XYZ file of C-alpha atoms in Angstrom:
551
model
C 35.674 8.767 16.647
C 32.895 9.642 14.314
C 30.826 6.119 12.938
C 30.907 5.896 9.065
C 27.800 7.332 7.445
C 25.339 4.746 5.922
C 25.896 4.731 2.157
C 23.552 6.862 0.397
C 20.588 5.286 -1.919
C 18.311 6.959 -4.162
C 14.667 6.303 -4.391
C 12.724 6.677 -7.280
C 8.815 6.227 -6.743
C 6.771 5.437 -9.943
C 3.646 5.015 -8.611
C 1.912 8.012 -10.311
C 2.876 6.681 -13.664
C 4.078 2.741 -13.714
C 1.906 2.244 -10.682
C -1.345 3.498 -12.328
C -0.933 1.229 -15.223
C -2.541 -1.786 -12.437
C -5.476 -3.085 -13.907
C -8.480 -1.564 -12.119
C -6.620 1.277 -10.525
C -7.685 4.922 -11.594
C -6.784 8.219 -10.164
C -7.841 12.074 -10.447
C -5.239 14.676 -10.766
C -6.343 15.433 -7.530
C -5.438 12.093 -6.460
C -2.108 12.212 -7.997
C -1.363 15.536 -6.341
C -2.161 14.225 -2.932
C -0.198 11.023 -3.233
C 2.789 13.399 -4.458
C 2.894 15.417 -1.652
C 2.411 12.347 0.701
C 5.557 10.718 -0.899
C 7.346 14.375 -0.614
C 6.515 14.289 2.942
C 8.121 10.233 3.263
C 11.365 11.905 1.770
C 11.221 10.010 -1.594
C 13.917 12.074 -3.791
C 12.529 11.162 -7.120
C 8.890 11.273 -8.099
C 7.893 10.250 -11.477
C 4.656 12.238 -12.299
C 3.589 10.822 -15.647
C 3.846 11.642 -19.342
C 3.093 14.953 -20.234
C 1.694 15.160 -23.513
C 0.448 11.546 -23.415
C -2.919 12.660 -21.800
C -4.315 16.083 -20.408
C -4.466 14.996 -16.959
C -0.459 14.783 -16.808
C -0.156 17.881 -18.495
C -2.068 19.754 -15.654
C -0.502 17.518 -13.242
C 2.594 19.203 -14.083
C 1.242 22.652 -14.363
C -0.175 22.535 -10.967
C 3.298 21.438 -9.398
C 4.725 24.663 -10.953
C 2.234 26.603 -9.250
C 2.684 24.943 -5.769
C 6.301 22.644 -5.947
C 6.876 19.992 -3.642
C 8.804 20.665 -0.714
C 11.903 18.281 -1.275
C 11.443 15.623 -4.184
C 12.617 16.440 -7.585
C 9.322 15.990 -9.626
C 10.349 13.881 -12.742
C 8.703 13.779 -16.502
C 8.793 10.576 -18.377
C 8.741 10.170 -22.255
C 10.290 7.846 -24.726
C 13.160 8.411 -27.233
C 12.102 10.347 -30.455
C 10.464 8.428 -32.923
C 12.652 6.858 -35.853
C 13.890 9.235 -38.653
C 12.733 12.161 -37.120
C 14.760 15.144 -35.041
C 14.271 15.334 -31.578
C 14.334 19.429 -31.856
C 11.006 18.551 -33.978
C 9.273 15.945 -31.971
C 6.264 17.343 -30.501
C 6.364 15.294 -27.226
C 9.782 16.298 -26.649
C 8.441 19.957 -26.595
C 5.359 18.784 -23.574
C 8.089 17.270 -21.724
C 9.853 21.061 -21.798
C 6.740 22.229 -20.977
C 6.487 20.534 -17.773
C 9.114 22.447 -16.097
C 10.827 19.722 -14.400
C 14.253 20.071 -14.043
C 14.850 16.108 -14.415
C 13.536 13.908 -17.113
C 13.458 10.134 -17.486
C 13.723 8.531 -21.081
C 13.470 5.054 -21.993
C 14.519 3.434 -24.905
C 15.099 -0.189 -26.403
C 18.104 -2.310 -25.372
C 16.626 -5.528 -26.966
C 17.140 -5.632 -30.635
C 14.073 -7.676 -30.895
C 12.248 -4.413 -30.048
C 14.274 -2.410 -31.904
C 13.257 -4.500 -35.002
C 9.816 -5.889 -34.314
C 8.294 -2.555 -32.457
C 9.921 0.061 -33.449
C 10.685 -1.370 -37.332
C 13.719 0.216 -37.425
C 17.781 -0.491 -37.979
C 19.703 -1.146 -34.723
C 21.600 2.070 -35.891
C 18.806 4.225 -35.582
C 17.858 3.275 -32.143
C 21.210 4.161 -31.087
C 20.870 7.545 -32.878
C 17.672 7.683 -31.689
C 18.771 7.510 -27.685
C 21.709 9.746 -28.476
C 19.532 12.606 -30.159
C 16.867 12.635 -27.584
C 19.428 12.780 -24.584
C 21.492 15.453 -26.324
C 18.679 17.401 -26.853
C 17.358 17.783 -23.627
C 20.760 18.295 -21.963
C 21.081 21.364 -24.375
C 17.583 22.576 -22.833
C 19.155 22.413 -19.808
C 17.599 19.133 -18.615
C 19.083 16.435 -16.464
C 18.487 13.104 -17.628
C 17.761 9.794 -15.924
C 17.936 6.931 -19.002
C 15.299 3.878 -18.592
C 16.945 0.466 -20.156
C 13.656 -0.918 -21.289
C 13.907 -5.012 -21.361
C 17.215 -4.545 -20.440
C 18.161 -7.928 -19.057
C 16.441 -9.935 -21.577
C 18.069 -7.595 -24.468
C 21.255 -8.407 -22.427
C 21.116 -12.078 -22.508
C 20.048 -11.956 -26.132
C 22.553 -9.841 -27.625
C 25.210 -8.335 -25.112
C 27.279 -6.391 -27.181
C 23.917 -4.212 -28.741
C 22.840 -3.967 -25.258
C 26.058 -2.607 -23.977
C 25.900 -0.226 -27.130
C 22.488 1.218 -26.167
C 23.977 1.913 -22.772
C 27.277 3.848 -24.222
C 25.043 5.778 -26.440
C 23.131 7.181 -23.646
C 26.060 7.434 -21.217
C 28.101 9.415 -24.263
C 25.171 11.762 -24.491
C 24.921 13.065 -20.889
C 22.473 10.427 -19.133
C 23.540 10.559 -15.319
C 21.476 7.694 -14.259
C 21.443 4.410 -16.276
C 18.494 2.485 -15.145
C 18.688 -1.343 -16.122
C 15.034 -2.485 -16.546
C 13.694 -6.302 -15.918
C 10.762 -5.116 -18.132
C 8.988 -8.726 -18.352
C 9.739 -9.405 -14.706
C 11.377 -12.826 -15.647
C 15.023 -12.762 -14.569
C 15.881 -14.366 -11.563
C 18.319 -12.533 -8.496
C 21.858 -14.231 -9.407
C 21.291 -13.553 -12.966
C 20.633 -9.709 -12.152
C 23.905 -9.694 -9.968
C 26.253 -10.852 -12.244
C 24.724 -8.366 -15.186
C 24.992 -5.436 -12.593
C 28.579 -6.258 -11.833
C 29.147 -6.830 -15.675
C 27.795 -3.611 -16.569
C 29.330 -1.419 -14.089
C 33.021 -2.907 -15.022
C 32.036 -2.754 -18.911
C 31.162 1.299 -17.920
C 34.166 1.961 -16.080
C 36.552 0.832 -18.729
C 34.725 2.749 -21.262
C 34.459 6.173 -19.468
C 37.964 5.913 -18.393
C 39.293 5.605 -22.499
C 36.521 7.922 -23.303
C 35.490 10.698 -20.936
C 32.035 12.376 -21.521
C 32.637 16.384 -22.282
C 30.297 19.036 -23.222
C 30.741 22.849 -22.803
C 30.354 22.944 -19.441
C 33.159 20.231 -18.649
C 33.298 16.730 -18.221
C 30.215 14.597 -16.839
C 30.558 12.615 -14.188
C 30.403 8.860 -14.654
C 26.589 7.610 -14.557
C 24.979 5.775 -11.727
C 23.336 2.369 -12.573
C 19.864 2.347 -10.952
C 17.438 -0.781 -11.197
C 13.652 -0.829 -11.997
C 12.316 -4.324 -11.376
C 8.533 -5.880 -12.263
C 7.258 -8.962 -10.280
C 6.158 -11.326 -12.721
C 8.282 -14.034 -11.273
C 7.548 -12.787 -7.508
C 11.174 -11.553 -7.439
C 10.590 -7.655 -7.605
C 11.859 -6.995 -4.472
C 14.827 -9.911 -4.394
C 15.832 -8.545 -7.672
C 16.223 -4.872 -6.719
C 18.157 -5.762 -3.334
C 20.361 -7.812 -5.683
C 21.302 -5.064 -7.936
C 21.955 -2.873 -5.102
C 24.274 -5.472 -3.507
C 25.956 -5.873 -7.142
C 26.328 -1.588 -7.254
C 23.257 -0.184 -7.961
C 22.673 3.272 -6.261
C 19.265 3.899 -7.632
C 16.001 1.653 -6.858
C 12.658 2.483 -8.562
C 9.507 1.359 -7.527
C 6.016 1.915 -6.568
C 4.194 2.056 -3.019
C 2.594 -1.091 -2.371
C 3.559 -3.091 -5.581
C 1.230 -1.277 -7.650
C 1.876 -1.522 -11.220
C 0.877 -3.467 -14.516
C 0.468 -7.146 -14.703
C 2.024 -8.401 -11.345
C 3.057 -4.877 -10.296
C 6.254 -3.190 -9.591
C 9.078 -3.716 -6.894
C 7.255 -2.701 -3.414
C 8.981 0.211 -1.940
C 7.452 -0.484 1.308
C 9.172 -3.705 1.284
C 12.450 -2.312 -0.069
C 12.924 0.613 1.975
C 13.040 -1.160 5.460
C 15.172 -3.875 3.841
C 17.571 -1.427 2.496
C 17.811 0.731 5.364
C 16.860 -1.361 8.450
C 18.656 -4.759 7.326
C 21.421 -3.272 5.184
C 22.320 -0.373 6.476
C 21.803 2.066 3.490
C 20.216 5.606 3.928
C 17.282 6.064 1.858
C 14.874 8.439 4.212
C 15.160 9.676 7.719
C 14.563 7.449 10.984
C 11.316 9.677 11.405
C 10.226 9.412 7.980
C 10.638 5.484 8.072
C 8.217 5.391 10.835
C 5.744 6.905 8.475
C 5.885 4.011 5.971
C 2.746 2.191 7.128
C 0.620 5.196 7.069
C 1.644 6.267 3.727
C 0.967 2.847 2.531
C -2.665 2.938 3.592
C -2.789 6.552 2.748
C -1.980 5.485 -0.881
C -4.029 2.612 -0.762
C -7.139 4.604 0.475
C -6.554 7.328 -2.188
C -6.481 4.671 -5.346
C -9.566 2.916 -3.858
C -7.898 -0.369 -3.319
C -8.172 -2.620 0.040
C -4.903 -2.667 1.596
C -2.941 -5.953 1.636
C -3.149 -6.654 5.193
C -0.454 -9.673 4.876
C 1.958 -7.255 3.215
C 5.360 -7.669 4.829
C 6.340 -4.695 6.966
C 3.194 -2.570 6.834
C 0.310 -5.237 6.601
C -1.939 -5.352 9.630
C -1.081 -9.120 10.023
C 2.755 -8.276 9.725
C 3.411 -8.223 13.391
C 0.016 -10.226 14.600
C 0.475 -13.317 16.675
C -2.122 -16.197 17.310
C -0.731 -19.077 18.514
C -0.513 -19.033 22.141
C 3.029 -20.314 22.462
C 4.222 -17.207 19.925
C 1.826 -14.693 22.150
C 3.673 -15.927 25.412
C 7.132 -15.909 23.841
C 6.798 -12.421 22.592
C 5.072 -11.121 25.740
C 8.842 -12.016 27.252
C 10.899 -10.908 24.569
C 9.496 -9.581 20.773
C 12.839 -10.840 19.196
C 11.572 -14.344 19.559
C 8.628 -14.108 16.627
C 9.331 -10.247 15.184
C 12.117 -9.615 12.619
C 12.076 -5.786 13.614
C 10.458 -3.663 16.114
C 7.315 -2.864 14.326
C 7.163 0.485 15.399
C 10.285 1.245 13.270
C 7.908 1.082 10.136
C 5.001 2.800 11.845
C 3.055 -0.650 12.304
C 2.533 -2.235 15.569
C 1.924 -5.397 17.216
C -1.368 -7.236 17.389
C -2.493 -10.108 19.512
C -4.943 -12.271 17.755
C -7.925 -14.371 19.484
C -8.993 -17.413 18.130
C -9.760 -20.548 18.826
C -6.059 -21.429 18.898
C -5.478 -18.933 21.613
C -4.146 -19.496 24.783
C -4.533 -17.550 28.232
C -1.351 -15.650 27.311
C -3.188 -14.473 24.085
C -6.214 -13.726 26.545
C -4.227 -11.378 28.908
C -2.111 -9.685 26.163
C -5.096 -8.764 24.375
C -6.917 -7.520 27.231
C -3.606 -5.466 28.236
C -3.986 -3.432 24.657
C -7.529 -2.385 25.396
C -6.732 -1.486 29.242
C -7.932 -4.304 31.082
C -5.810 -6.288 33.369
C -6.880 -9.814 33.784
C -5.301 -11.885 36.973
C -4.516 -15.564 35.099
C -5.352 -16.730 38.539
C -8.784 -16.022 38.649
C -11.711 -17.228 36.768
C -12.715 -15.031 34.796
C -9.602 -14.962 32.143
C -10.333 -18.862 31.417
C -13.862 -18.306 31.104
C -13.052 -15.609 28.538
C -10.842 -18.079 26.929
C -13.274 -20.985 27.144
C -16.150 -18.813 26.006
C -14.026 -17.817 22.647
C -13.188 -21.329 22.017
C -16.952 -22.355 22.347
C -18.293 -19.293 20.200
C -15.569 -20.081 17.581
C -16.777 -23.665 17.066
C -20.219 -22.418 16.596
C -18.506 -20.392 13.768
C -17.323 -16.650 15.331
C -14.246 -15.139 14.311
C -12.941 -12.932 16.689
C -9.199 -12.321 15.443
C -10.950 -10.130 12.437
C -13.723 -8.653 15.185
C -11.889 -7.053 18.100
C -15.020 -5.117 19.162
C -16.998 -8.145 19.541
C -13.900 -9.499 21.791
C -13.842 -6.333 23.664
C -17.808 -6.756 24.612
C -17.504 -10.632 25.461
C -14.836 -9.404 27.978
C -16.478 -6.946 29.813
C -19.467 -9.243 30.004
C -17.473 -11.869 31.365
C -16.297 -9.527 34.001
C -19.749 -8.149 34.594
C -18.978 -4.883 33.703
C -20.745 -4.647 30.083
C -22.600 -1.335 29.790
C -26.378 -1.985 29.032
C -26.869 1.019 26.511
C -30.357 -0.168 25.042
C -31.907 -3.450 24.708
C -33.714 -4.920 21.549
C -37.079 -6.150 22.043
C -37.576 -7.141 18.480
C -37.280 -6.357 14.751
C -39.012 -7.162 11.495
C -37.307 -6.817 7.764
C -39.544 -6.479 4.853
C -38.203 -6.579 1.168
C -39.452 -5.320 -1.774
C -37.720 -7.494 -4.916
C -37.520 -5.055 -7.957
C -37.278 -6.867 -11.141
C -34.708 -5.990 -13.301
C -32.735 -4.139 -10.564
C -29.855 -5.469 -8.467
C -30.760 -4.361 -5.222
C -33.734 -4.458 -3.521
C -35.919 -1.557 -1.378
C -36.101 -2.690 2.348
C -38.072 -1.448 5.208
C -36.891 -2.341 8.826
C -38.984 -2.111 11.783
C -37.303 -2.338 15.418
C -38.192 -1.947 18.994
C -35.770 -0.896 21.582
C -36.157 -0.361 25.106
C -33.489 2.554 26.423
C -33.498 4.075 29.768
C -36.783 2.524 30.671
C -38.570 3.814 27.728
C -39.841 1.555 24.519
C -39.148 3.094 21.263
C -40.863 1.930 17.993
C -38.985 3.274 14.767
C -38.922 2.391 10.872
C -36.813 2.971 8.320
C -36.167 2.104 4.719
C -32.968 1.023 3.242
C -30.854 -0.094 -0.299
C -31.032 -3.762 1.270
C -32.486 -5.192 4.551
C -28.831 -4.720 6.534
C -28.886 -1.179 5.570
C -32.625 -0.580 6.544
C -32.024 -2.660 9.871
C -28.861 -0.202 10.879
C -31.030 2.985 9.722
C -34.064 2.326 11.883
C -31.806 1.284 14.907
C -29.847 4.612 14.631
C -33.015 6.383 14.208
C -34.566 4.935 17.475
C -31.078 5.602 19.404
C -29.974 9.047 18.115
C -32.154 11.355 20.295
C -30.622 9.481 23.601
C -27.304 9.292 22.278
C -26.508 12.162 19.797
C -22.998 10.584 18.819
C -24.684 7.930 16.957
C -25.423 10.343 14.277
C -21.286 10.450 13.628
C -21.192 6.661 13.552
C -21.407 4.802 9.901
C -21.066 1.168 8.548
C -17.864 1.218 6.241
C -17.797 -2.499 5.622
C -19.788 -5.600 5.179
C -18.799 -8.926 4.263
C -20.627 -12.137 4.530
C -19.552 -15.850 4.575
C -21.378 -18.737 4.384
C -19.491 -21.409 6.518
C -21.026 -24.969 5.873
C -22.287 -24.484 2.248
C -23.197 -28.380 1.964
C -25.973 -28.098 4.248
C -27.898 -25.835 1.641
C -30.224 -23.395 2.923
C -29.437 -24.280 6.865
C -25.954 -23.452 6.555
C -24.347 -21.216 8.930
C -23.727 -17.610 7.782
C -20.941 -15.489 9.489
C -21.534 -11.599 9.122
C -18.347 -9.152 9.483
C -19.207 -5.464 9.850
C -16.888 -2.854 10.187
C -18.094 0.678 11.627
C -16.714 4.008 12.140
C -16.926 7.127 13.750
C -14.728 9.382 11.368
C -11.398 8.970 13.098
C -11.621 5.108 14.508
C -12.894 1.970 13.187
C -13.774 -1.463 14.855
C -15.392 -4.825 13.715
C -17.990 -6.811 15.222
C -19.334 -9.972 14.035
C -22.231 -12.212 14.108
C -23.115 -15.871 12.984
C -26.651 -17.460 12.699
C -28.298 -19.871 9.984
C -30.508 -16.484 9.321
C -28.227 -13.857 7.560
C -30.693 -11.069 8.853
C -29.852 -12.655 12.614
C -26.244 -12.567 11.902
C -26.230 -8.997 10.096
C -28.654 -8.058 13.174
C -26.032 -9.302 15.894
C -23.139 -7.340 14.227
C -24.645 -4.322 13.574
C -26.107 -3.945 17.330
C -22.550 -4.758 18.532
C -20.983 -2.368 16.220
C -23.471 0.442 17.677
C -22.903 -0.964 21.302
C -19.146 -0.554 20.829
C -19.037 2.929 19.453
C -20.924 4.102 22.353
C -18.730 2.174 24.572
C -15.666 4.403 22.984
C -17.614 7.503 23.651
C -18.543 6.829 27.104
C -14.812 5.802 27.901
C -13.387 9.166 26.134
C -15.508 11.319 28.126
C -14.664 9.839 31.405
C -11.041 10.205 30.372
C -11.834 13.711 29.618
C -13.566 14.458 32.991
C -10.601 12.723 34.846
C-alpha cells in the first residue's frame, strides 16, 4: 500500500525585498544574485527579487536573471496597484514590472479603509477599481498574479465587509493567490486562525456563485497565503496558525530579516512545517542545507548570525549541564526535539564550570580524544576548567583553548614555539579613533631565539603581526592564518583599573575557524594569551592534517 503523500505547501521568500528593509542591512546587485542562487539551490519555489522601477539596482538585478535564469525557482517582481484615478495601461511603474520579464508578479493593495482614505486619499470604490484594473492589465499581458492584501488583519477587524470586497476584487480579476498580510505584526495566533478560516469559507461561497472566467476559460479558485511580521514575537506562530487553518503559501525571509522587528523566519518555519506538521516544502537533502544557507545569507549581508536561533543557531543543540550531557550521550531524544543533522546543524557539548565529567569525555571525543573516566587525567581536566573559569576564563566559546588544555593535561601538547617576551608601544594621534602601535617579540623556535618587530593598527594587531613575522619562516602555513574577530569583556568593572579583562580571539585559515581565550588584569596580557594560543592551535590543525595525509 502506497503511503499518502505529504500535502504540498508553497514557500515564498522575500529576503531580497522585505528582508532588505531591515535597519542596517544593505546589499549590492552581486549580493542579491548570490542570495537568489543560494535560495534556488535550497528549493524555495518563489523568490521575490524586489521592485523593478523603484531603484536602478532592482532593474539590473532582474535583467541579469533574464540573461542567466535560476534553475527551479520562480523569480517574482513586486509592485503596488496603480495610482488613484489613472489607468493601469498608462502606469509607468507597471511598464517597469513588465520589462522585468518575470512570469509571476506580486501586487499589493490596500485592505484597511483607514489606509485608503488617509494614505491614498481616495475613495473606497476607487481602491477596488485600482485592484481590479491593475490585476486585469497584468493578466492581459500574460502575467500570473499573486495579490498581497496589505494590512489585511487590521482591515478585517475594523471593517470586515470592505476588507472582503478587496479580496473579491482581486479574485474576480484573476489573481491566483490571495496573501493575507499581518503588516503591523500585532495579530495573535487565535485571531489568525479564525480569520483565515472565515476568508476561505467566504471565498468558497463567492466563487461557487460567480465563477471567474476569461477568454481562456475559468480561473481556478485562488489559494490563500500568509505574510506575517514579528512585532509581537508571533510571526512564526501566526504563519503556522494560518497554515493549519488552510493557507497554502507561506511568505517569509531567511533569518527573519525585515523592517522593524522582522518577518516570519523561514529557517524556523520550514523545519516546523516539514518535520513537525508533515507538509512537503523542500526535499530532505535540501532541508539538510538549511543551516548552511542561513549562515551564507548572514555572511553576504554582513550581519552576525544569531547563535541562539532555533534549529540553525550554533547553540540550538548545545548542551552545557552535566546531567543533560550524560543523558544526551545515552539517548539524544532526552534533550533534543529533532536530530540536528536534519537541518544541517550539529550537536555541541559545551565546556564550562557547570560541566560534569560526562561533558569533558563527550567534548574530548568530538576532537578525536578518548579519555578514560577512571584515570586521573579526565578529572584533572575537569578541575582545571573549573579553576580557570573561576578566574574569569570561559571555554564554551573558546573550544581551541580547551583542546590545548586537554593536550597539556595529557602531556602531549606540542611545543611549536616559546614566547620569551614582548613589548608594545603606542603612539596616540589626536583626532583619530585608532592609534599606530609597534610590537616587539622574542620567540624561541627550534633552539633559535628570534627577535622581530611589526607595526599595526592598534596594539593587538601589531602583536599579532610581529608573532607571525617571527614564526612564518619556520611555519609557512601561518601565512594563511588571519585574526577574524576580537572581543573584550571587563569582568569586574567595580574594581576600576584593576578589573580583570577577558579577551576572545577568533582565528581562521580560509576553511576553518577556531576561538581562543585569555584573561588578565592587563588587556595586552590577555590579548597576548589568546593570540598566541590561536597561532598554536592553527599549527596543531595543520600538523594533524599532515599526519592524516601521510597515514
